[in-house]
Amino acid sequence: QQKVQQSPESLTVSEGAMASLNCTFSDGTSNNFRWYRQHSAKGLEVLVSIFSDGEKEEGRFTAHLNRANLHVSLHIREPQPSDSAVYLCAVSPTNSAGNKLTFGIGTRVLVRP
Amino acid sequence: EAAVTQSPRNKVTVTGGNVTLSCRQTNSHNYMYWYRQDTGHGLRLIHYSYGAGNLQIGDVPDGYKATRTTQEDFFLLLELASPSQTSLYFCASSDPGHHSGNTLYFGEGSRLIVV
């Protein structure tokens, strides 16, 4: 069964500094990765989706995927206090229905002004 | 604007009580899901559906029933609520045939407390 682990558990950054989050997965056949953001007990919003090795940028959010290393990361450029939230990594084997989706527990990010 | 709307947003019930959580989506998506979110466990799939009248079990279905009455409406039923079902519940929708694939679009959550 797919295992998805995120690190660090929590991260504090200053406004404007780069924030980097990590996600490792166990199923090397996975090819569908998404990063979600969750503000304080609210719903999740998708930030960036990536399906092949390399980099995918969506505004200030950039995902890097290295499937050989079973690793996907998220970098937040110029984070703002409004980016303070929990960030969740989601992994699935194909671009199929979400029943195959496995979520990490999340990284809590605090952006200090 | 397309959305996933859940109700109630907050609910307190007693052990053994009967609870129905409602979800409506206006995304015209075929798939709908119910998740629970608990500290230390992340999001866990309870039930999902790929259309009206269809129901599929997820990873943690025990103690839950669900019903998909229309493409828009998906309900989660707790017929004998227990304290272990105290959690934050999320509904989501997706359309695998769309270019967004299995991107899930979430509601704002329903917090349930069973005392």
mmCIF file of C-alpha atoms in Angstrom:
data_model
loop_
_atom_site.group_PDB
_atom_site.id
_atom_site.type_symbol
_atom_site.label_atom_id
_atom_site.label_comp_id
_atom_site.label_asym_id
_atom_site.label_seq_id
_atom_site.Cartn_x
_atom_site.Cartn_y
_atom_site.Cartn_z
ATOM 1 C CA GLN A 1 0.000 0.000 0.000
ATOM 2 C CA GLN A 2 1.237 3.432 -0.925
ATOM 3 C CA LYS A 3 2.927 5.355 1.880
ATOM 4 C CA VAL A 4 3.324 9.104 1.607
ATOM 5 C CA GLN A 5 5.479 10.943 4.124
ATOM 6 C CA GLN A 6 6.023 14.669 4.395
ATOM 7 C CA SER A 7 8.777 16.661 6.023
ATOM 8 C CA PRO A 8 9.247 18.753 7.963
ATOM 9 C CA GLU A 9 6.185 18.487 10.192
ATOM 10 C CA SER A 10 6.258 22.233 10.627
ATOM 11 C CA LEU A 11 8.168 25.120 9.139
ATOM 12 C CA THR A 12 8.475 28.769 10.073
ATOM 13 C CA VAL A 13 9.769 31.197 7.473
ATOM 14 C CA SER A 14 10.045 34.934 7.190
ATOM 15 C CA GLU A 15 7.955 36.780 4.679
ATOM 16 C CA GLY A 16 9.809 36.861 1.370
ATOM 17 C CA ALA A 17 12.137 33.937 2.105
ATOM 18 C CA MET A 18 11.841 30.710 0.135
ATOM 19 C CA ALA A 19 9.923 27.852 1.779
ATOM 20 C CA SER A 20 10.729 24.263 0.787
ATOM 21 C CA LEU A 21 8.591 21.244 1.608
ATOM 22 C CA ASN A 22 9.323 17.578 0.953
ATOM 23 C CA CYS A 23 7.233 14.532 0.159
ATOM 24 C CA THR A 24 8.407 10.959 -0.315
ATOM 25 C CA PHE A 25 6.287 8.115 -1.631
ATOM 26 C CA SER A 26 6.730 4.363 -1.709
ATOM 27 C CA ASP A 27 5.139 3.261 -4.991
ATOM 28 C CA GLY A 28 7.579 3.861 -7.811
ATOM 29 C CA THR A 29 4.838 3.446 -10.409
ATOM 30 C CA SER A 30 3.100 6.601 -9.179
ATOM 31 C CA ASN A 31 2.879 9.251 -11.842
ATOM 32 C CA ASN A 32 0.312 11.695 -10.558
ATOM 33 C CA PHE A 33 1.233 14.210 -7.849
ATOM 34 C CA ARG A 34 -0.524 17.190 -6.410
ATOM 35 C CA TRP A 35 0.117 19.717 -3.696
ATOM 36 C CA TYR A 36 -2.858 21.053 -1.775
ATOM 37 C CA ARG A 37 -3.098 23.888 0.732
ATOM 38 C CA GLN A 38 -5.448 23.846 3.703
ATOM 39 C CA HIS A 39 -6.119 26.944 5.745
ATOM 40 C CA SER A 40 -7.089 26.281 9.365
ATOM 41 C CA ALA A 41 -9.668 23.458 9.296
ATOM 42 C CA LYS A 42 -11.033 24.594 5.957
ATOM 43 C CA GLY A 43 -11.222 22.841 2.632
ATOM 44 C CA LEU A 44 -8.241 21.991 0.517
ATOM 45 C CA GLU A 45 -7.292 23.904 -2.615
ATOM 46 C CA VAL A 46 -5.005 22.462 -5.251
ATOM 47 C CA LEU A 47 -1.837 24.475 -5.847
ATOM 48 C CA VAL A 48 0.103 22.540 -8.458
ATOM 49 C CA SER A 49 -0.112 19.204 -10.280
ATOM 50 C CA ILE A 50 2.876 17.401 -11.772
ATOM 51 C CA PHE A 51 2.944 14.215 -13.830
ATOM 52 C CA SER A 52 6.526 13.857 -15.092
ATOM 53 C CA ASP A 53 10.018 14.341 -13.724
ATOM 54 C CA GLY A 54 11.194 17.910 -13.592
ATOM 55 C CA GLU A 55 9.616 21.129 -12.556
ATOM 56 C CA LYS A 56 6.125 22.613 -12.742
ATOM 57 C CA GLU A 57 5.419 26.212 -11.769
ATOM 58 C CA GLU A 58 2.068 27.714 -10.872
ATOM 59 C CA GLY A 59 2.545 31.328 -9.833
ATOM 60 C CA ARG A 60 4.699 31.416 -6.696
ATOM 61 C CA PHE A 61 4.446 27.639 -6.234
ATOM 62 C CA THR A 62 6.890 25.259 -7.924
ATOM 63 C CA ALA A 63 6.833 21.479 -7.694
ATOM 64 C CA HIS A 64 9.888 19.340 -8.416
ATOM 65 C CA LEU A 65 9.475 15.640 -9.124
ATOM 66 C CA ASN A 66 12.183 12.980 -9.077
ATOM 67 C CA ARG A 67 10.486 9.607 -9.374
ATOM 68 C CA ALA A 68 13.751 7.659 -9.257
ATOM 69 C CA ASN A 69 14.289 9.096 -5.766
ATOM 70 C CA LEU A 70 10.591 8.717 -4.875
ATOM 71 C CA HIS A 71 10.527 12.403 -4.052
ATOM 72 C CA VAL A 72 8.424 15.418 -4.866
ATOM 73 C CA SER A 73 8.950 18.842 -3.355
ATOM 74 C CA LEU A 74 7.128 22.149 -3.207
ATOM 75 C CA HIS A 75 8.853 25.508 -3.149
ATOM 76 C CA ILE A 76 7.008 28.653 -2.223
ATOM 77 C CA ARG A 77 8.626 31.782 -3.604
ATOM 78 C CA GLU A 78 8.197 35.020 -1.622
ATOM 79 C CA PRO A 79 5.800 33.513 0.915
ATOM 80 C CA GLN A 80 3.279 35.845 2.505
ATOM 81 C CA PRO A 81 1.501 35.615 5.865
ATOM 82 C CA SER A 82 -1.608 34.525 3.959
ATOM 83 C CA ASP A 83 0.337 31.423 2.883
ATOM 84 C CA SER A 84 0.351 30.226 6.496
ATOM 85 C CA ALA A 85 -1.476 26.907 6.220
ATOM 86 C CA VAL A 86 -1.032 23.154 6.136
ATOM 87 C CA TYR A 87 0.353 21.821 2.859
ATOM 88 C CA LEU A 88 -0.596 18.321 1.793
ATOM 89 C CA CYS A 89 1.043 16.102 -0.767
ATOM 90 C CA ALA A 90 -1.235 13.715 -2.689
ATOM 91 C CA VAL A 91 -0.010 10.804 -4.805
ATOM 92 C CA SER A 92 -1.772 8.358 -7.118
ATOM 93 C CA PRO A 93 -0.594 5.719 -9.599
ATOM 94 C CA THR A 94 -2.376 7.104 -12.652
ATOM 95 C CA ASN A 95 -4.551 10.014 -13.647
ATOM 96 C CA SER A 96 -7.523 8.003 -12.478
ATOM 97 C CA ALA A 97 -10.384 8.531 -10.098
ATOM 98 C CA GLY A 98 -9.427 9.761 -6.661
ATOM 99 C CA ASN A 99 -10.032 6.458 -4.933
ATOM 100 C CA LYS A 100 -6.383 5.680 -5.529
ATOM 101 C CA LEU A 101 -5.216 8.953 -4.008
ATOM 102 C CA THR A 102 -3.001 8.791 -0.929
ATOM 103 C CA PHE A 103 -2.423 11.919 1.128
ATOM 104 C CA GLY A 104 0.461 12.781 3.396
ATOM 105 C CA ILE A 105 -0.246 14.117 6.869
ATOM 106 C CA GLY A 106 0.935 17.564 5.894
ATOM 107 C CA THR A 107 3.488 20.240 6.708
ATOM 108 C CA ARG A 108 2.314 23.193 8.769
ATOM 109 C CA VAL A 109 3.828 26.414 7.441
ATOM 110 C CA LEU A 110 3.907 29.665 9.383
ATOM 111 C CA VAL A 111 5.004 32.793 7.543
ATOM 112 C CA ARG A 112 6.133 35.577 9.857
ATOM 113 C CA PRO A 113 5.797 39.198 8.685
ATOM 114 C CA GLU B 1 -18.829 29.657 -9.526
ATOM 115 C CA ALA B 2 -18.494 25.884 -9.343
ATOM 116 C CA ALA B 3 -18.345 24.694 -5.781
ATOM 117 C CA VAL B 4 -18.723 21.916 -3.254
ATOM 118 C CA THR B 5 -21.035 22.823 -0.402
ATOM 119 C CA GLN B 6 -21.347 20.844 2.818
ATOM 120 C CA SER B 7 -23.901 20.981 5.585
ATOM 121 C CA PRO B 8 -24.027 21.191 8.479
ATOM 122 C CA ARG B 9 -20.666 22.835 9.080
ATOM 123 C CA ASN B 10 -20.736 21.870 12.741
ATOM 124 C CA LYS B 11 -22.670 19.160 14.528
ATOM 125 C CA VAL B 12 -22.697 17.736 18.042
ATOM 126 C CA THR B 13 -24.523 14.497 18.702
ATOM 127 C CA VAL B 14 -24.675 11.867 21.406
ATOM 128 C CA THR B 15 -23.324 8.344 21.247
ATOM 129 C CA GLY B 16 -25.839 6.210 19.392
ATOM 130 C CA GLY B 17 -27.311 9.185 17.618
ATOM 131 C CA ASN B 18 -28.184 9.420 13.952
ATOM 132 C CA VAL B 19 -26.321 11.921 11.781
ATOM 133 C CA THR B 20 -26.530 12.819 8.104
ATOM 134 C CA LEU B 21 -23.897 14.954 6.447
ATOM 135 C CA SER B 22 -24.876 16.490 3.125
ATOM 136 C CA CYS B 23 -22.794 17.488 0.146
ATOM 137 C CA ARG B 24 -23.776 19.211 -3.078
ATOM 138 C CA GLN B 25 -21.449 19.940 -5.970
ATOM 139 C CA THR B 26 -22.050 22.237 -8.904
ATOM 140 C CA ASN B 27 -18.908 21.167 -10.785
ATOM 141 C CA SER B 28 -20.824 18.713 -13.017
ATOM 142 C CA HIS B 29 -18.355 16.068 -11.830
ATOM 143 C CA ASN B 30 -19.129 12.377 -11.940
ATOM 144 C CA TYR B 31 -17.075 11.373 -8.916
ATOM 145 C CA MET B 32 -17.801 12.388 -5.347
ATOM 146 C CA TYR B 33 -15.988 11.400 -2.163
ATOM 147 C CA TRP B 34 -16.288 11.492 1.590
ATOM 148 C CA TYR B 35 -13.089 11.767 3.634
ATOM 149 C CA ARG B 36 -12.388 12.122 7.308
ATOM 150 C CA GLN B 37 -9.401 14.042 8.609
ATOM 151 C CA ASP B 38 -7.859 13.281 11.977
ATOM 152 C CA THR B 39 -4.660 14.413 13.610
ATOM 153 C CA GLY B 40 -1.869 11.985 12.825
ATOM 154 C CA HIS B 41 -3.811 10.226 10.082
ATOM 155 C CA GLY B 42 -4.310 12.767 7.390
ATOM 156 C CA LEU B 43 -7.197 12.361 4.980
ATOM 157 C CA ARG B 44 -8.781 8.920 4.798
ATOM 158 C CA LEU B 45 -11.364 7.878 2.233
ATOM 159 C CA ILE B 46 -14.662 6.608 3.636
ATOM 160 C CA HIS B 47 -16.881 6.145 0.567
ATOM 161 C CA TYR B 48 -17.003 7.407 -2.973
ATOM 162 C CA SER B 49 -19.345 7.307 -5.938
ATOM 163 C CA TYR B 50 -19.012 7.651 -9.681
ATOM 164 C CA GLY B 51 -22.623 8.540 -10.368
ATOM 165 C CA ALA B 52 -26.165 8.683 -9.121
ATOM 166 C CA GLY B 53 -27.126 5.428 -7.443
ATOM 167 C CA ASN B 54 -23.540 4.175 -7.306
ATOM 168 C CA LEU B 55 -21.554 3.603 -4.126
ATOM 169 C CA GLN B 56 -18.016 2.329 -3.610
ATOM 170 C CA ILE B 57 -16.324 1.613 -0.318
ATOM 171 C CA GLY B 58 -13.165 3.409 0.594
ATOM 172 C CA ASP B 59 -10.431 2.640 3.082
ATOM 173 C CA VAL B 60 -12.296 3.286 6.351
ATOM 174 C CA PRO B 61 -15.983 2.487 5.671
ATOM 175 C CA ASP B 62 -16.934 0.798 8.954
ATOM 176 C CA GLY B 63 -19.771 2.578 10.735
ATOM 177 C CA TYR B 64 -20.687 4.688 7.725
ATOM 178 C CA LYS B 65 -23.257 4.463 4.985
ATOM 179 C CA ALA B 66 -23.522 6.752 2.006
ATOM 180 C CA THR B 67 -26.011 7.467 -0.708
ATOM 181 C CA ARG B 68 -25.693 9.338 -4.009
ATOM 182 C CA THR B 69 -29.152 10.503 -4.952
ATOM 183 C CA THR B 70 -28.266 12.684 -7.941
ATOM 184 C CA GLN B 71 -25.117 13.711 -9.760
ATOM 185 C CA GLU B 72 -24.994 16.736 -7.465
ATOM 186 C CA ASP B 73 -25.861 15.233 -4.069
ATOM 187 C CA PHE B 74 -23.900 12.808 -1.893
ATOM 188 C CA PHE B 75 -24.839 12.006 1.698
ATOM 189 C CA LEU B 76 -22.874 10.395 4.512
ATOM 190 C CA LEU B 77 -24.916 8.591 7.163
ATOM 191 C CA LEU B 78 -23.865 7.652 10.671
ATOM 192 C CA GLU B 79 -26.720 5.593 12.049
ATOM 193 C CA LEU B 80 -25.192 4.788 15.447
ATOM 194 C CA ALA B 81 -22.611 7.470 16.042
ATOM 195 C CA SER B 82 -19.659 6.655 18.285
ATOM 196 C CA PRO B 83 -17.021 8.916 19.866
ATOM 197 C CA SER B 84 -14.427 7.423 17.485
ATOM 198 C CA GLN B 85 -16.311 9.134 14.666
ATOM 199 C CA THR B 86 -15.558 12.562 16.062
ATOM 200 C CA SER B 87 -13.691 14.096 13.175
ATOM 201 C CA LEU B 88 -13.552 16.685 10.424
ATOM 202 C CA TYR B 89 -15.370 15.368 7.352
ATOM 203 C CA PHE B 90 -14.705 16.548 3.835
ATOM 204 C CA CYS B 91 -16.653 16.024 0.673
ATOM 205 C CA ALA B 92 -14.910 16.336 -2.680
ATOM 206 C CA SER B 93 -15.658 15.933 -6.359
ATOM 207 C CA SER B 94 -13.560 15.160 -9.417
ATOM 208 C CA ASP B 95 -13.896 14.392 -13.084
ATOM 209 C CA PRO B 96 -11.286 11.876 -14.288
ATOM 210 C CA GLY B 97 -12.278 12.498 -17.901
ATOM 211 C CA HIS B 98 -11.409 16.154 -17.634
ATOM 212 C CA HIS B 99 -7.898 17.470 -18.210
ATOM 213 C CA SER B 100 -7.667 18.066 -14.476
ATOM 214 C CA GLY B 101 -7.915 14.322 -14.004
ATOM 215 C CA ASN B 102 -8.209 13.283 -10.402
ATOM 216 C CA THR B 103 -7.761 16.755 -8.993
ATOM 217 C CA LEU B 104 -10.177 16.781 -6.096
ATOM 218 C CA TYR B 105 -12.228 19.871 -5.352
ATOM 219 C CA PHE B 106 -13.141 20.046 -1.690
ATOM 220 C CA GLY B 107 -15.916 21.472 0.407
ATOM 221 C CA GLU B 108 -15.152 23.475 3.541
ATOM 222 C CA GLY B 109 -15.657 20.562 5.877
ATOM 223 C CA SER B 110 -18.152 19.421 8.499
ATOM 224 C CA ARG B 111 -16.922 19.120 12.060
ATOM 225 C CA LEU B 112 -18.700 16.361 13.962
ATOM 226 C CA ILE B 113 -18.401 15.820 17.686
ATOM 227 C CA VAL B 114 -19.887 12.700 19.246
ATOM 228 C CA VAL B 115 -20.188 12.924 23.029
#
